[in-house]
Coordinates of C-alpha atoms in Angstrom, one line a residue:
M23 CA 9.6 -66.9 22.0
T24 CA 12.2 -63.8 21.3
Q25 CA 13.7 -62.5 18.0
K26 CA 16.6 -63.5 19.1
F27 CA 15.9 -67.0 19.8
W28 CA 14.2 -67.4 16.1
I29 CA 16.9 -65.4 14.8
A30 CA 19.4 -67.9 16.3
L31 CA 17.6 -70.7 15.3
S32 CA 17.0 -70.0 12.0
A33 CA 20.8 -68.9 11.4
G34 CA 21.9 -72.1 13.3
G35 CA 19.4 -74.0 10.4
S36 CA 21.2 -72.8 8.4
A37 CA 24.6 -73.5 9.0
A38 CA 23.5 -76.9 10.3
L39 CA 22.5 -78.2 7.1
L40 CA 25.5 -76.3 5.6
A41 CA 27.9 -78.9 7.7
G42 CA 25.7 -81.6 6.9
A43 CA 26.5 -80.4 3.0
Y44 CA 30.1 -80.7 3.7
I45 CA 30.3 -83.7 6.1
F46 CA 28.6 -85.7 3.1
Q47 CA 31.1 -84.0 -0.1
A48 CA 33.7 -85.5 2.9
L49 CA 31.9 -89.3 2.7
G50 CA 33.0 -89.0 -1.1
Y51 CA 30.0 -87.0 -2.7
P52 CA 30.7 -83.9 -4.5
P53 CA 29.0 -81.8 -5.3
C54 CA 27.5 -81.2 -8.3
A55 CA 27.1 -76.9 -9.9
M56 CA 23.5 -76.8 -8.7
C57 CA 23.8 -77.8 -5.5
L58 CA 26.6 -75.4 -4.3
W59 CA 24.0 -72.4 -6.0
Q60 CA 22.0 -73.9 -2.7
R61 CA 24.3 -73.0 -0.4
W62 CA 25.3 -69.7 -0.8
P63 CA 21.4 -68.3 0.2
H64 CA 22.8 -70.4 3.6
F65 CA 26.0 -68.7 3.5
A66 CA 23.9 -64.9 3.7
A67 CA 21.5 -66.5 5.7
I68 CA 23.6 -66.8 8.2
A69 CA 26.2 -63.7 7.7
I70 CA 22.6 -61.7 7.6
G71 CA 21.8 -63.8 11.4
L72 CA 25.5 -63.1 12.6
I73 CA 24.0 -59.3 12.4
A74 CA 20.4 -59.2 12.8
L75 CA 21.3 -60.6 16.4
R76 CA 23.4 -57.5 17.3
V77 CA 21.5 -54.5 14.8
G78 CA 17.5 -56.9 16.4
G79 CA 14.5 -55.0 14.0
R80 CA 12.3 -57.1 11.4
A81 CA 14.6 -56.2 7.8
L82 CA 17.6 -58.5 8.6
P83 CA 14.7 -61.3 9.5
A84 CA 13.3 -60.5 6.6
L85 CA 16.3 -61.1 4.4
G86 CA 16.8 -64.1 6.0
A87 CA 13.9 -65.1 4.8
L88 CA 14.6 -64.3 1.9
A89 CA 17.8 -65.7 1.7
A90 CA 16.5 -69.3 3.3
A91 CA 13.3 -69.1 0.5
T92 CA 16.2 -69.3 -2.2
T93 CA 17.6 -72.6 -1.6
S94 CA 14.3 -73.9 -0.6
A95 CA 12.7 -73.0 -4.2
I96 CA 16.6 -73.7 -5.5
G97 CA 16.5 -77.6 -4.1
V98 CA 12.7 -77.6 -5.4
Y99 CA 14.2 -76.3 -8.8
H100 CA 16.8 -78.8 -8.3
T101 CA 14.7 -81.7 -7.4
G102 CA 12.3 -81.3 -10.4
V103 CA 15.9 -81.4 -12.4
E104 CA 17.1 -85.4 -10.9
R105 CA 13.4 -86.3 -11.2
D106 CA 13.2 -85.4 -14.7
W107 CA 10.2 -82.9 -14.3
W108 CA 11.7 -80.7 -16.5
E109 CA 15.3 -79.8 -18.0
G110 CA 17.7 -78.4 -16.2
P111 CA 20.4 -76.1 -17.2
T112 CA 22.8 -78.2 -19.7
S113 CA 26.3 -77.5 -18.6
C114 CA 25.8 -79.8 -15.8
T115 CA 22.4 -82.4 -17.3
G116 CA 23.4 -85.4 -18.9
G117 CA 22.6 -83.0 -22.2
G118 CA 26.0 -81.4 -21.2
G119 CA 28.7 -80.4 -19.0
L120 CA 31.6 -82.2 -20.7
D121 CA 32.7 -79.7 -23.3
G122 CA 36.4 -78.3 -23.5
L123 CA 37.2 -82.0 -22.9
S124 CA 39.1 -84.0 -25.2
G125 CA 38.8 -87.6 -25.7
A126 CA 42.1 -87.9 -23.4
D127 CA 41.4 -86.9 -21.4
L128 CA 37.5 -88.4 -20.7
L129 CA 40.2 -92.0 -21.2
T130 CA 42.7 -91.4 -18.4
I131 CA 41.5 -93.3 -15.2
A132 CA 43.1 -89.6 -13.3
G133 CA 40.7 -87.4 -15.8
P134 CA 37.7 -84.5 -15.1
R135 CA 35.3 -86.1 -12.7
V136 CA 32.0 -85.0 -14.3
I137 CA 29.1 -84.7 -11.2
Q138 CA 25.4 -84.2 -13.4
C139 CA 23.4 -82.4 -11.2
D140 CA 20.2 -84.7 -13.2
Q141 CA 21.5 -88.3 -11.0
V142 CA 20.7 -89.1 -7.5
S143 CA 23.9 -89.1 -5.4
W144 CA 22.0 -90.4 -2.5
E145 CA 18.6 -90.6 -1.1
L146 CA 16.5 -90.9 2.4
F147 CA 13.3 -92.4 1.9
S148 CA 12.6 -91.2 -1.6
L149 CA 14.1 -88.1 -1.1
S150 CA 17.3 -86.7 -2.0
M151 CA 19.6 -84.4 -0.5
A152 CA 18.3 -81.2 -3.5
S153 CA 14.4 -82.6 -1.8
W154 CA 15.8 -82.8 1.6
N155 CA 16.8 -78.9 1.5
A156 CA 14.4 -77.5 -0.1
L157 CA 12.3 -79.2 2.5
F158 CA 14.5 -78.2 5.9
S159 CA 14.8 -74.3 4.0
G160 CA 10.8 -74.0 4.1
L161 CA 10.7 -74.8 7.6
L162 CA 13.8 -72.1 7.6
V163 CA 11.7 -69.8 6.3
V164 CA 8.8 -70.1 8.6
G165 CA 11.5 -69.8 11.9
W166 CA 12.3 -66.7 9.7
I167 CA 9.3 -64.8 9.8
M168 CA 7.9 -66.2 13.6
A169 CA 11.9 -64.4 14.0
V170 CA 10.0 -60.9 12.1
R171 CA 7.2 -61.2 13.8
A172 CA 8.5 -61.6 17.5
R173 CA 9.1 -58.5 20.0
S174 CA 12.9 -58.5 21.0

């Protein structure tokens, strides 16, 4: 398999994961702050992939692997927060997130919707969306490494 194949596969995998996230969002599963954090490295991996397809070399696929590893690590961290393995940021867990809201804000029917990072909103086979992102992004790291090792 060529380097371009592995780059396209890995960047395309990030695009597919992002598309899935946006589909879930459109279906009524709004993202929490940590869900949004997981999206940024995917955007970076896609951009890196597009550039790497034109430029080649090993440095850009290595950056792609770093981007995929970053979103995978955030997914593992998010999973741990969801499962109460460790504390998450108070800005989006049960310990916070309501700062600055008045009682009237909280009591209105159309009030703000606080999406907490420590609550699982959807899961399949006991894995949350953050867990699936961690797993699939880990596989993308392997794809990027294959791109680093492959010949043009």
